[in-house]
Amino acid sequence: MKMAGKTAGSTRSADVQVTFLHRLVLYVMLLAMVSLVRAAVPVPDIPLPQDAKQCVQPKSIMRREHFNFLYHQRDETMRRGIRTKRYSLVNCVSCHAQKDAKQQYIPINEKGQFCSSCHEYTAVKIDCFECHATVPVSKSAGQ
């Protein structure tokens, strides 16, 4: 079957090529839009520890998994009596709490501080500090 100088087979082939090119262009445009949107999304300003060089895990792992580490630590401590420092909330607070101009610790859950900066950004309620200390506890206070 001939259609204006082309065979039916060559028309289908051209249609497939055009469809593929349209999809490819659309895909590239979507990728470009996603990267622009990601670049425009503000990220929280997280105060970093003042003295420590690195955390107990890389940042990417801590962002995703810190709550699992804390839950596991809680279970080990409360149910099995095993206390370790690595993933303890006391250790987190001791490292990440910032000091103000008077060299007094700022509660870690206050606006703009380490815990609250991400938790506010992600709209996740912090309930740890309903029981736990929000500033480092001195050794003489029983810790």
Tab-separated table of C-alpha atoms in Angstrom:
chain	number	residue	atom	x	y	z
A	1	MET	CA	0.000	0.000	0.000
A	2	LYS	CA	1.418	3.363	-1.029
A	3	MET	CA	0.653	6.656	0.649
A	4	ALA	CA	1.921	9.765	-1.113
A	5	GLY	CA	5.214	8.185	-2.069
A	6	LYS	CA	5.699	6.284	1.215
A	7	THR	CA	4.891	2.749	2.127
A	8	ALA	CA	2.751	1.930	5.157
A	9	GLY	CA	5.792	0.377	6.868
A	10	SER	CA	7.939	3.486	6.535
A	11	THR	CA	5.110	5.665	7.894
A	12	ARG	CA	4.845	3.519	11.028
A	13	SER	CA	8.600	3.679	11.469
A	14	ALA	CA	8.556	7.477	11.193
A	15	ASP	CA	5.634	7.664	13.657
A	16	VAL	CA	7.560	5.530	16.147
A	17	GLN	CA	10.626	7.757	15.782
A	18	VAL	CA	8.553	10.918	16.301
A	19	THR	CA	6.835	9.398	19.347
A	20	PHE	CA	10.202	8.366	20.795
A	21	LEU	CA	11.652	11.839	20.214
A	22	HIS	CA	8.622	13.487	21.822
A	23	ARG	CA	8.957	11.227	24.858
A	24	LEU	CA	12.689	11.865	25.080
A	25	VAL	CA	12.213	15.643	24.931
A	26	LEU	CA	9.441	15.433	27.535
A	27	TYR	CA	11.641	13.319	29.815
A	28	VAL	CA	14.568	15.759	29.545
A	29	MET	CA	12.250	18.695	30.276
A	30	LEU	CA	10.827	16.939	33.334
A	31	LEU	CA	14.315	16.248	34.654
A	32	ALA	CA	15.257	19.883	34.177
A	33	MET	CA	12.120	21.034	35.998
A	34	VAL	CA	12.732	18.677	38.917
A	35	SER	CA	16.294	19.912	39.315
A	36	LEU	CA	15.089	23.533	39.265
A	37	VAL	CA	12.439	22.812	41.879
A	38	ARG	CA	14.955	21.018	44.097
A	39	ALA	CA	17.345	23.950	43.813
A	40	ALA	CA	14.620	26.373	44.912
A	41	VAL	CA	13.549	24.416	48.019
A	42	PRO	CA	15.162	25.926	51.107
A	43	VAL	CA	16.817	23.557	53.548
A	44	PRO	CA	16.969	24.128	57.291
A	45	ASP	CA	19.986	25.835	58.790
A	46	ILE	CA	21.317	23.231	61.206
A	47	PRO	CA	23.741	24.344	63.910
A	48	LEU	CA	26.664	21.924	63.886
A	49	PRO	CA	28.475	20.624	66.968
A	50	GLN	CA	30.997	23.075	68.333
A	51	ASP	CA	33.783	20.677	69.264
A	52	ALA	CA	33.210	17.341	67.537
A	53	LYS	CA	34.814	16.605	64.180
A	54	GLN	CA	32.269	13.986	63.101
A	55	CYS	CA	29.069	12.306	64.223
A	56	VAL	CA	28.671	8.642	65.189
A	57	GLN	CA	27.415	7.995	61.629
A	58	PRO	CA	27.640	9.948	58.347
A	59	LYS	CA	25.122	12.809	57.963
A	60	SER	CA	23.122	11.033	55.280
A	61	ILE	CA	22.534	8.055	57.575
A	62	MET	CA	21.774	10.175	60.645
A	63	ARG	CA	19.170	12.230	58.760
A	64	ARG	CA	17.275	9.106	57.777
A	65	GLU	CA	17.920	6.799	60.722
A	66	HIS	CA	18.592	8.784	63.925
A	67	PHE	CA	15.178	8.003	65.379
A	68	ASN	CA	15.716	4.271	64.802
A	69	PHE	CA	19.066	4.460	66.605
A	70	LEU	CA	17.405	6.294	69.501
A	71	TYR	CA	14.494	3.828	69.689
A	72	HIS	CA	16.888	0.881	69.638
A	73	GLN	CA	19.020	2.520	72.337
A	74	ARG	CA	15.898	3.118	74.430
A	75	ASP	CA	14.839	-0.511	74.111
A	76	GLU	CA	18.311	-1.809	74.966
A	77	THR	CA	18.502	0.439	78.024
A	78	MET	CA	14.960	0.096	79.348
A	79	ARG	CA	14.283	-3.561	78.575
A	80	ARG	CA	17.721	-5.146	78.779
A	81	GLY	CA	19.626	-2.779	81.069
A	82	ILE	CA	22.347	-2.180	78.486
A	83	ARG	CA	23.657	1.383	78.477
A	84	THR	CA	26.043	2.517	75.773
A	85	LYS	CA	27.090	6.026	74.838
A	86	ARG	CA	27.169	5.856	71.036
A	87	TYR	CA	23.455	6.341	70.301
A	88	SER	CA	22.309	7.721	73.644
A	89	LEU	CA	20.199	10.860	73.645
A	90	VAL	CA	22.454	12.241	76.380
A	91	ASN	CA	25.401	11.910	73.986
A	92	CYS	CA	23.465	13.655	71.187
A	93	VAL	CA	22.498	16.557	73.459
A	94	SER	CA	26.027	16.843	74.875
A	95	CYS	CA	27.486	17.167	71.399
A	96	HIS	CA	24.856	19.240	69.594
A	97	ALA	CA	23.754	21.753	72.259
A	98	GLN	CA	24.922	25.290	71.488
A	99	LYS	CA	25.869	28.058	73.907
A	100	ASP	CA	24.580	31.613	73.885
A	101	ALA	CA	26.614	34.814	74.320
A	102	LYS	CA	26.709	34.253	78.099
A	103	GLN	CA	28.112	30.732	77.557
A	104	GLN	CA	24.865	29.169	78.816
A	105	TYR	CA	23.484	26.154	76.967
A	106	ILE	CA	20.484	26.778	74.744
A	107	PRO	CA	17.890	23.985	74.941
A	108	ILE	CA	18.407	21.753	71.916
A	109	ASN	CA	14.688	21.763	71.126
A	110	GLU	CA	14.328	25.577	71.034
A	111	LYS	CA	13.519	27.228	67.716
A	112	GLY	CA	16.580	27.321	65.457
A	113	GLN	CA	18.532	24.776	67.463
A	114	PHE	CA	19.812	21.403	66.275
A	115	CYS	CA	16.761	19.183	66.823
A	116	SER	CA	14.042	21.739	66.211
A	117	SER	CA	15.507	23.096	62.970
A	118	CYS	CA	14.915	19.836	61.084
A	119	HIS	CA	11.839	18.735	62.993
A	120	GLU	CA	10.066	22.029	62.283
A	121	TYR	CA	11.109	21.806	58.630
A	122	THR	CA	9.668	18.292	58.311
A	123	ALA	CA	6.662	18.986	60.585
A	124	VAL	CA	7.600	16.174	62.965
A	125	LYS	CA	6.818	16.630	66.652
A	126	ILE	CA	9.716	16.092	69.054
A	127	ASP	CA	8.492	14.295	72.147
A	128	CYS	CA	11.874	13.137	73.489
A	129	PHE	CA	12.247	16.181	75.687
A	130	GLU	CA	9.013	15.718	77.561
A	131	CYS	CA	11.161	13.481	79.788
A	132	HIS	CA	14.789	13.996	78.722
A	133	ALA	CA	17.097	16.947	79.421
A	134	THR	CA	17.391	19.547	76.662
A	135	VAL	CA	20.857	20.725	77.699
A	136	PRO	CA	23.947	18.757	78.708
A	137	VAL	CA	23.755	17.514	82.278
A	138	SER	CA	26.871	17.946	84.393
A	139	LYS	CA	28.627	14.838	85.692
A	140	SER	CA	27.983	15.967	89.271
A	141	ALA	CA	24.212	15.929	88.651
A	142	GLY	CA	24.134	12.147	88.551
A	143	GLN	CA	25.052	11.422	84.948
